[in-house]
Coordinates of C-alpha atoms in Angstrom, one line a residue:
M1 CA 190.8 -21.3 204.0
V2 CA 194.0 -23.9 204.7
E3 CA 196.9 -23.7 206.8
A4 CA 199.9 -25.6 207.0
E5 CA 203.6 -25.7 209.3
G6 CA 206.7 -27.1 209.1
H7 CA 209.8 -27.6 206.8
L8 CA 207.6 -26.5 203.8
I9 CA 210.4 -25.4 201.6
D10 CA 212.9 -27.4 202.5
S11 CA 210.7 -30.2 201.9
Q12 CA 209.2 -28.4 198.4
L13 CA 205.9 -28.8 200.0
M14 CA 205.1 -25.4 199.1
N15 CA 205.7 -26.3 195.5
A16 CA 203.7 -29.1 195.9
M17 CA 200.7 -27.4 197.2
F18 CA 200.5 -24.7 194.7
D19 CA 201.0 -27.4 191.8
T20 CA 198.2 -29.8 192.9
V21 CA 195.9 -26.4 193.1
V22 CA 196.9 -25.6 189.5
R23 CA 196.4 -28.7 188.4
H24 CA 192.8 -28.6 189.4
D25 CA 192.0 -25.6 187.9
A26 CA 191.3 -23.9 190.8
A27 CA 193.0 -20.9 192.4
F28 CA 195.2 -20.0 195.5
D29 CA 195.3 -16.7 197.3
V30 CA 198.4 -16.8 200.1
L31 CA 197.0 -14.8 203.0
E32 CA 200.2 -15.3 205.3
F33 CA 203.3 -16.7 205.1
R34 CA 206.2 -16.5 207.9
I35 CA 209.4 -18.3 207.0
G36 CA 211.1 -20.5 209.5
R37 CA 214.4 -18.3 210.4
T38 CA 217.2 -21.0 211.5
N39 CA 217.0 -24.9 210.6
E40 CA 214.7 -25.7 213.0
E41 CA 212.0 -23.1 213.2
P42 CA 209.1 -24.4 210.9
S43 CA 207.3 -22.5 208.1
F44 CA 203.9 -21.6 208.1
V45 CA 201.5 -20.7 205.2
S46 CA 197.7 -20.0 205.5
M47 CA 195.6 -19.7 202.1
R48 CA 192.7 -19.2 200.6
V49 CA 191.7 -21.7 198.0
T50 CA 188.7 -21.3 195.5
A51 CA 187.4 -23.7 193.0
K52 CA 184.2 -23.6 190.2
G53 CA 182.2 -25.7 192.1
P54 CA 181.9 -27.5 195.6
I55 CA 183.2 -30.9 193.8
A56 CA 186.0 -29.3 192.2
L57 CA 187.1 -27.8 195.6
T58 CA 186.7 -30.9 198.0
E59 CA 189.1 -32.9 195.4
V60 CA 191.8 -30.3 195.7
L61 CA 191.4 -30.2 199.5
E62 CA 191.4 -34.0 200.1
E63 CA 195.0 -33.7 198.1
L64 CA 196.0 -30.4 199.8
V65 CA 195.3 -32.8 203.2
A66 CA 197.3 -35.5 202.5
L67 CA 200.5 -33.0 201.6
G68 CA 200.0 -31.8 205.2
C69 CA 197.3 -29.0 205.0
R70 CA 194.1 -28.4 207.3
V71 CA 191.2 -26.8 207.2
A72 CA 191.5 -23.5 208.8
R73 CA 188.0 -23.8 210.0
T74 CA 188.2 -25.7 213.6
E75 CA 185.5 -27.8 214.2
D76 CA 185.4 -31.9 215.2
V77 CA 185.7 -34.6 213.0
R78 CA 183.0 -35.9 211.0
L79 CA 181.7 -39.7 212.1
T80 CA 179.0 -41.8 210.2
P81 CA 178.6 -45.5 211.3
A82 CA 179.4 -48.5 208.9
D83 CA 175.9 -49.9 207.0
R84 CA 177.6 -52.8 206.3
D85 CA 180.7 -55.4 206.9
G86 CA 183.7 -54.7 204.8
C87 CA 182.6 -51.2 203.5
A88 CA 182.7 -47.7 204.6
P89 CA 180.7 -44.8 204.0
E90 CA 181.4 -43.3 200.4
D91 CA 183.0 -40.1 201.5
F92 CA 185.3 -42.1 204.3
Y93 CA 188.7 -40.4 204.8
S94 CA 191.5 -42.9 202.9
T95 CA 194.8 -42.6 205.1
T96 CA 198.3 -41.5 204.5
N97 CA 201.4 -43.0 205.9
H98 CA 202.2 -40.2 207.4
Q99 CA 201.4 -39.4 211.1
T100 CA 197.6 -38.3 211.5
F101 CA 195.4 -36.6 213.9
V102 CA 191.7 -36.0 214.3
R103 CA 189.6 -33.5 216.1
I104 CA 187.4 -35.3 218.6
D105 CA 185.5 -33.4 221.4
G106 CA 188.1 -30.4 220.7
R107 CA 190.7 -32.2 221.0
W108 CA 193.5 -33.5 218.5
V109 CA 193.7 -37.2 219.1
P110 CA 196.7 -39.4 217.3
V111 CA 195.6 -42.3 215.2
E112 CA 197.1 -45.0 216.0
K113 CA 198.3 -48.2 213.5
Q114 CA 199.2 -45.8 211.3
R115 CA 199.4 -47.0 207.2
M116 CA 198.1 -46.1 204.2
D117 CA 195.1 -47.0 202.3
A118 CA 192.8 -47.5 205.0
A119 CA 190.1 -45.8 206.9
I120 CA 190.0 -44.6 210.8
V121 CA 187.9 -45.9 212.7
V122 CA 186.8 -44.2 216.3
E123 CA 186.3 -47.0 219.4
H124 CA 186.2 -44.9 222.7
G125 CA 187.5 -42.1 221.8
Q126 CA 190.3 -43.8 220.3
P127 CA 191.2 -43.2 216.2
S128 CA 192.8 -46.1 214.6
C129 CA 193.6 -47.2 210.9
R130 CA 191.6 -50.1 209.8
K131 CA 191.4 -52.0 206.1
L132 CA 188.3 -52.0 204.7
R133 CA 188.0 -55.7 204.9
D134 CA 188.1 -55.4 208.6
I135 CA 185.5 -52.7 209.1
R136 CA 182.0 -53.8 210.9
V137 CA 178.3 -52.6 210.5
G138 CA 178.3 -49.6 213.1
D139 CA 181.6 -48.9 213.6
A140 CA 182.2 -44.9 213.5
I141 CA 183.9 -44.0 210.2
V142 CA 185.8 -40.8 210.1
C143 CA 184.5 -39.0 207.0
G144 CA 185.4 -35.9 205.2
I145 CA 188.5 -33.8 205.5
N146 CA 187.5 -31.6 208.2
G147 CA 188.9 -32.2 211.8
V148 CA 191.5 -34.4 209.9
K149 CA 195.3 -32.9 210.6
I150 CA 198.1 -34.7 208.9
V151 CA 202.4 -34.5 210.1
P152 CA 204.2 -35.3 207.3
E153 CA 208.2 -36.7 207.8
F154 CA 209.0 -33.4 206.8
Q155 CA 212.9 -34.2 205.0
E156 CA 215.3 -32.8 206.7
R157 CA 219.0 -31.2 205.5
D158 CA 221.3 -34.8 205.4
R159 CA 219.2 -36.9 207.7
H160 CA 220.8 -39.3 209.4
G161 CA 223.6 -38.4 206.9
F162 CA 221.2 -40.2 204.0
A163 CA 219.9 -36.9 202.0
F164 CA 222.6 -37.9 199.3
M165 CA 220.9 -41.0 199.0
T166 CA 217.3 -39.4 199.0
N167 CA 217.2 -37.5 195.4
D168 CA 218.5 -39.4 192.6
I169 CA 218.5 -43.3 192.3
S170 CA 221.8 -43.7 190.3
S171 CA 224.1 -46.7 190.2
E172 CA 227.1 -44.1 189.9
R173 CA 227.2 -43.9 193.9
R174 CA 229.8 -45.3 196.2
V175 CA 228.6 -48.4 197.8
E176 CA 230.7 -48.3 200.4
T177 CA 229.4 -44.8 201.6
G178 CA 225.7 -46.2 201.5
V179 CA 226.5 -49.6 203.6
A180 CA 228.5 -47.4 206.1
R181 CA 225.4 -45.0 206.9
I182 CA 223.3 -48.0 206.7
A183 CA 225.5 -49.8 209.4
A184 CA 225.3 -46.4 211.4
M185 CA 221.6 -46.4 211.5
M186 CA 221.3 -50.1 212.3
R187 CA 223.6 -49.6 215.5
A188 CA 221.8 -46.4 216.4
A189 CA 218.1 -48.7 216.0
K190 CA 219.9 -51.5 218.3
A191 CA 221.2 -48.9 220.6
A192 CA 217.5 -47.5 221.2
G193 CA 216.1 -51.0 221.5
D194 CA 214.0 -50.9 218.3
K195 CA 213.6 -53.8 216.2
I196 CA 215.2 -54.2 212.2
A197 CA 213.3 -56.0 209.8
F198 CA 214.3 -57.1 206.4
V199 CA 212.5 -58.0 202.9
A200 CA 214.0 -60.3 201.0
G201 CA 214.0 -61.8 197.7
P202 CA 215.4 -65.4 196.6
V203 CA 218.3 -63.1 194.9
V204 CA 219.8 -63.0 198.7
V205 CA 220.6 -66.8 197.6
H206 CA 221.4 -66.4 193.3
T207 CA 223.8 -63.7 194.3
G208 CA 225.7 -65.6 197.2
G209 CA 224.5 -63.4 199.7
G210 CA 223.2 -65.8 202.1
A211 CA 226.1 -66.9 203.9
Y212 CA 226.5 -63.0 205.1
F213 CA 222.4 -62.5 205.9
C214 CA 223.4 -65.7 208.2
D215 CA 226.2 -63.6 209.8
L216 CA 223.6 -60.9 209.8
I217 CA 220.8 -63.3 211.7
R218 CA 223.8 -64.9 213.9
G219 CA 225.0 -60.9 215.2
G220 CA 221.1 -60.1 216.0
W221 CA 220.3 -57.2 213.3
V222 CA 217.7 -59.3 211.9
D223 CA 214.4 -59.2 214.4
V224 CA 212.0 -59.9 211.4
L225 CA 212.3 -61.8 208.1
L226 CA 209.6 -61.1 205.4
A227 CA 209.6 -63.4 202.4
G228 CA 208.1 -65.0 199.6
N229 CA 208.2 -68.9 199.3
A230 CA 211.1 -69.0 196.9
L231 CA 213.6 -67.2 199.4
A232 CA 213.4 -70.3 201.8
V233 CA 212.9 -72.8 198.7
H234 CA 216.4 -71.8 197.1
D235 CA 217.6 -71.3 200.8
V236 CA 217.1 -75.1 201.6
E237 CA 218.2 -76.1 198.0
Q238 CA 221.6 -74.6 198.7
A239 CA 221.8 -76.2 202.5
L240 CA 221.1 -79.8 201.0
F241 CA 222.3 -79.6 197.4
G242 CA 224.8 -76.6 197.1
T243 CA 222.7 -75.3 194.3
S244 CA 220.5 -72.7 193.6
L245 CA 218.2 -73.3 190.8
G246 CA 220.4 -76.1 190.0
V247 CA 223.5 -73.7 189.4
D248 CA 226.4 -74.6 191.9
M249 CA 227.3 -72.1 194.3
E250 CA 231.0 -72.6 194.8
T251 CA 231.5 -72.8 190.8
G252 CA 229.1 -70.9 188.8
R253 CA 227.8 -73.7 186.9
A254 CA 224.5 -75.7 186.0
I255 CA 224.3 -79.1 187.4
E256 CA 223.0 -82.0 185.3
G257 CA 219.8 -82.5 186.7
G258 CA 219.8 -79.6 189.3
H259 CA 216.5 -78.0 188.4
R260 CA 215.2 -80.6 190.0
H261 CA 217.4 -79.7 193.1
H262 CA 214.6 -77.2 194.3
M263 CA 212.1 -79.5 194.4
R264 CA 213.6 -82.4 195.9
A265 CA 214.5 -79.6 198.8
I266 CA 210.7 -78.7 199.0
N267 CA 209.9 -82.4 199.0
A268 CA 212.1 -83.1 201.9
I269 CA 210.8 -80.1 204.2
C270 CA 207.2 -81.7 203.2
R271 CA 208.4 -84.9 204.4
A272 CA 210.0 -83.5 207.9
G273 CA 206.5 -81.6 208.2
G274 CA 208.1 -78.1 208.0
L275 CA 211.1 -76.2 208.6
R276 CA 211.1 -76.0 211.9
P277 CA 210.7 -79.8 212.1
A278 CA 212.8 -79.9 209.6
V279 CA 215.7 -78.4 211.9
Q280 CA 214.7 -80.2 214.9
Q281 CA 215.4 -83.6 212.6
G282 CA 218.4 -82.8 211.3
V283 CA 217.3 -82.3 208.0
L284 CA 218.3 -78.6 207.4
T285 CA 221.4 -77.8 209.2
S286 CA 222.5 -75.0 207.6
G287 CA 221.1 -71.7 205.6
V288 CA 218.9 -68.9 206.1
M289 CA 215.8 -70.0 207.0
Y290 CA 218.2 -72.4 209.9
E291 CA 219.3 -69.6 211.2
C292 CA 216.2 -67.7 211.9
I293 CA 214.5 -70.8 213.7
R294 CA 217.8 -71.3 215.7
R295 CA 217.7 -67.5 216.8
G296 CA 214.6 -67.0 217.2
V297 CA 214.0 -64.3 214.5
D298 CA 210.3 -63.8 213.3
Y299 CA 209.8 -65.0 210.1
V300 CA 206.5 -64.8 207.8
L301 CA 206.4 -66.1 204.1
A302 CA 203.4 -65.0 202.3
G303 CA 203.2 -67.0 199.1
S304 CA 201.9 -66.2 195.6
I305 CA 200.2 -67.9 192.3
R306 CA 203.8 -69.3 190.8
D307 CA 204.7 -71.0 194.0
D308 CA 206.3 -74.7 193.7
G309 CA 205.2 -76.9 196.7
P310 CA 204.8 -74.6 198.5
L311 CA 206.6 -75.4 201.8
P312 CA 204.0 -75.9 204.6
D313 CA 205.2 -73.0 206.5
T314 CA 204.3 -70.6 203.6
I315 CA 200.6 -69.1 203.9
M316 CA 198.7 -69.2 201.1
D317 CA 195.8 -67.1 202.1
L318 CA 196.6 -63.6 201.0
V319 CA 194.9 -62.1 204.2
E320 CA 196.0 -63.9 206.9
A321 CA 200.0 -63.5 204.7
Q322 CA 198.9 -59.5 205.1
D323 CA 197.8 -59.6 208.8
R324 CA 200.7 -61.6 209.7
Y325 CA 203.2 -59.2 207.9
T326 CA 201.4 -56.5 209.6
A327 CA 201.5 -58.1 213.3
A328 CA 205.4 -58.6 212.4
L329 CA 206.0 -55.3 211.5
Q330 CA 204.4 -53.8 214.7
G331 CA 207.8 -52.0 216.8
V332 CA 209.8 -52.5 213.5
K333 CA 212.1 -48.8 213.3
L334 CA 213.7 -49.7 210.3
A335 CA 213.4 -52.2 207.3
L336 CA 215.1 -52.9 204.6
V337 CA 214.2 -54.5 201.4
L338 CA 216.7 -56.8 199.5
S339 CA 215.5 -57.7 195.6
S340 CA 211.9 -58.1 196.4
M341 CA 210.0 -55.5 194.5
L342 CA 206.7 -56.8 195.6
H343 CA 206.9 -58.1 199.0
G344 CA 209.0 -54.5 199.6
I345 CA 205.8 -52.4 198.1
G346 CA 203.2 -54.4 200.4
V347 CA 205.7 -54.0 203.1
G348 CA 206.2 -49.9 202.2
N349 CA 202.1 -49.7 202.1
M350 CA 202.1 -51.0 205.6
L351 CA 204.6 -48.6 207.3
P352 CA 204.2 -45.6 208.9
A353 CA 206.1 -42.5 207.1
W354 CA 208.5 -42.7 210.4
V355 CA 209.8 -45.7 209.8
R356 CA 213.1 -46.0 208.1
L357 CA 213.2 -47.7 204.7
V358 CA 216.4 -49.2 202.7
C359 CA 215.9 -50.5 199.2
V360 CA 218.6 -52.4 197.4
D361 CA 218.2 -53.8 194.2
I362 CA 220.5 -53.9 191.1
N363 CA 217.4 -52.2 189.0
P364 CA 216.9 -48.7 189.6
A365 CA 213.5 -49.1 188.6
V366 CA 212.9 -51.0 191.6
V367 CA 214.3 -48.3 194.2
T368 CA 212.2 -45.9 192.5
K369 CA 209.1 -48.0 192.3
L370 CA 208.9 -48.1 196.0
A371 CA 209.3 -44.2 196.2
D372 CA 206.7 -43.4 193.7
R373 CA 204.1 -45.7 195.1
G374 CA 203.9 -43.5 198.1
S375 CA 207.0 -44.3 201.0
S376 CA 208.9 -41.0 200.3
Q377 CA 210.8 -42.6 203.1
T378 CA 212.8 -44.8 200.6
M379 CA 216.2 -44.4 200.3
G380 CA 218.0 -46.4 197.7
I381 CA 221.3 -48.4 196.9
V382 CA 221.8 -49.5 193.3
T383 CA 223.8 -52.8 193.2
D384 CA 224.3 -56.5 193.9
V385 CA 222.8 -57.4 196.6
G386 CA 225.1 -60.3 197.5
L387 CA 227.9 -57.8 197.3
F388 CA 225.9 -55.3 199.5
L389 CA 225.4 -57.9 202.6
R390 CA 229.0 -58.9 202.6
Q391 CA 230.1 -55.5 202.8
L392 CA 227.1 -55.0 205.4
A393 CA 228.2 -58.2 207.3
S394 CA 232.1 -57.0 207.4
A395 CA 230.8 -53.4 208.3
L396 CA 229.5 -54.8 211.3
H397 CA 231.1 -57.8 212.3
E398 CA 233.0 -55.3 215.2
A399 CA 229.6 -54.6 216.6
R400 CA 227.7 -57.8 217.3
V401 CA 224.3 -57.7 219.6

């Protein structure tokens, strides 16, 4: 017996629940269904689910719980102690990015540090999400699905005026309209005292968007910058040599010997001892990283196998980089991903579903992939990121914070 409550029809969750049962070769019998009579009133469904065996039933119930169903039988969550570091019991509950509650001593307690692909550990009566690698022997791990309840972020009608962007990803959209809506969301976030994070790829520099991104930083619209080594390297290259990947940013022409500029940029920063010392010593006097340092913007650079150098500031330990990303995202209520698929998907996995996520990329596949990887709150604009930043900076120009 399972139950679900919320905007089940608007969010198409009813169809998803029924499809899940059928896909597992199981059967459902709707016992009660109450439809909300107004936009605000939630709907309610209660149904019996049957399958061919215990294993098949467990599989279908696990997927239904992830959609927002809960087992109707009220009982406390089952806790099993971890028997080794870095490992959970085999039947541990794997989290989604939706708000989750677990039943402890007859009370539904909200889970802290919500994120997808984690286990739930209960300490002193308080549940929280924890990566598998951070589990230690004796930790009380939530196992099974009984006593677990998820409250999905239901898709509301034209939420934030953005419903037109959450359905179809297409380049055939008026970019100015999307930019205006995003600017309004940023103003609302700042008015509420919330943090805004940007996840940026090196294309920000290549497309000439760096200058407009600097405007956003100076205007106080960027609280957190998450990126890879390449963004900082090509930003420094432009600041020192006026090129990006050896291409003159003013004329668009390749400079003879310009292919060496990014290595010379890395060398200059290494000689200074890092980005912050380079700013202090007057080596770096402009650009995105310069503005972040001058403005006190929290930034994290995560490295990869392909990085040249890398810069001294780049974190090459993947686990440490993930942890730094997670820490930097605390308190963020709006995140914008600018042409950075891998970092964007990574950030999407770290964020709870109630954090708005905007993806801007010239490739529609990148925008849809971010949503397909579980970040259902993603809103997308298919356009050149340089053009986007220019228009966004213009829209926010009169509303500095």
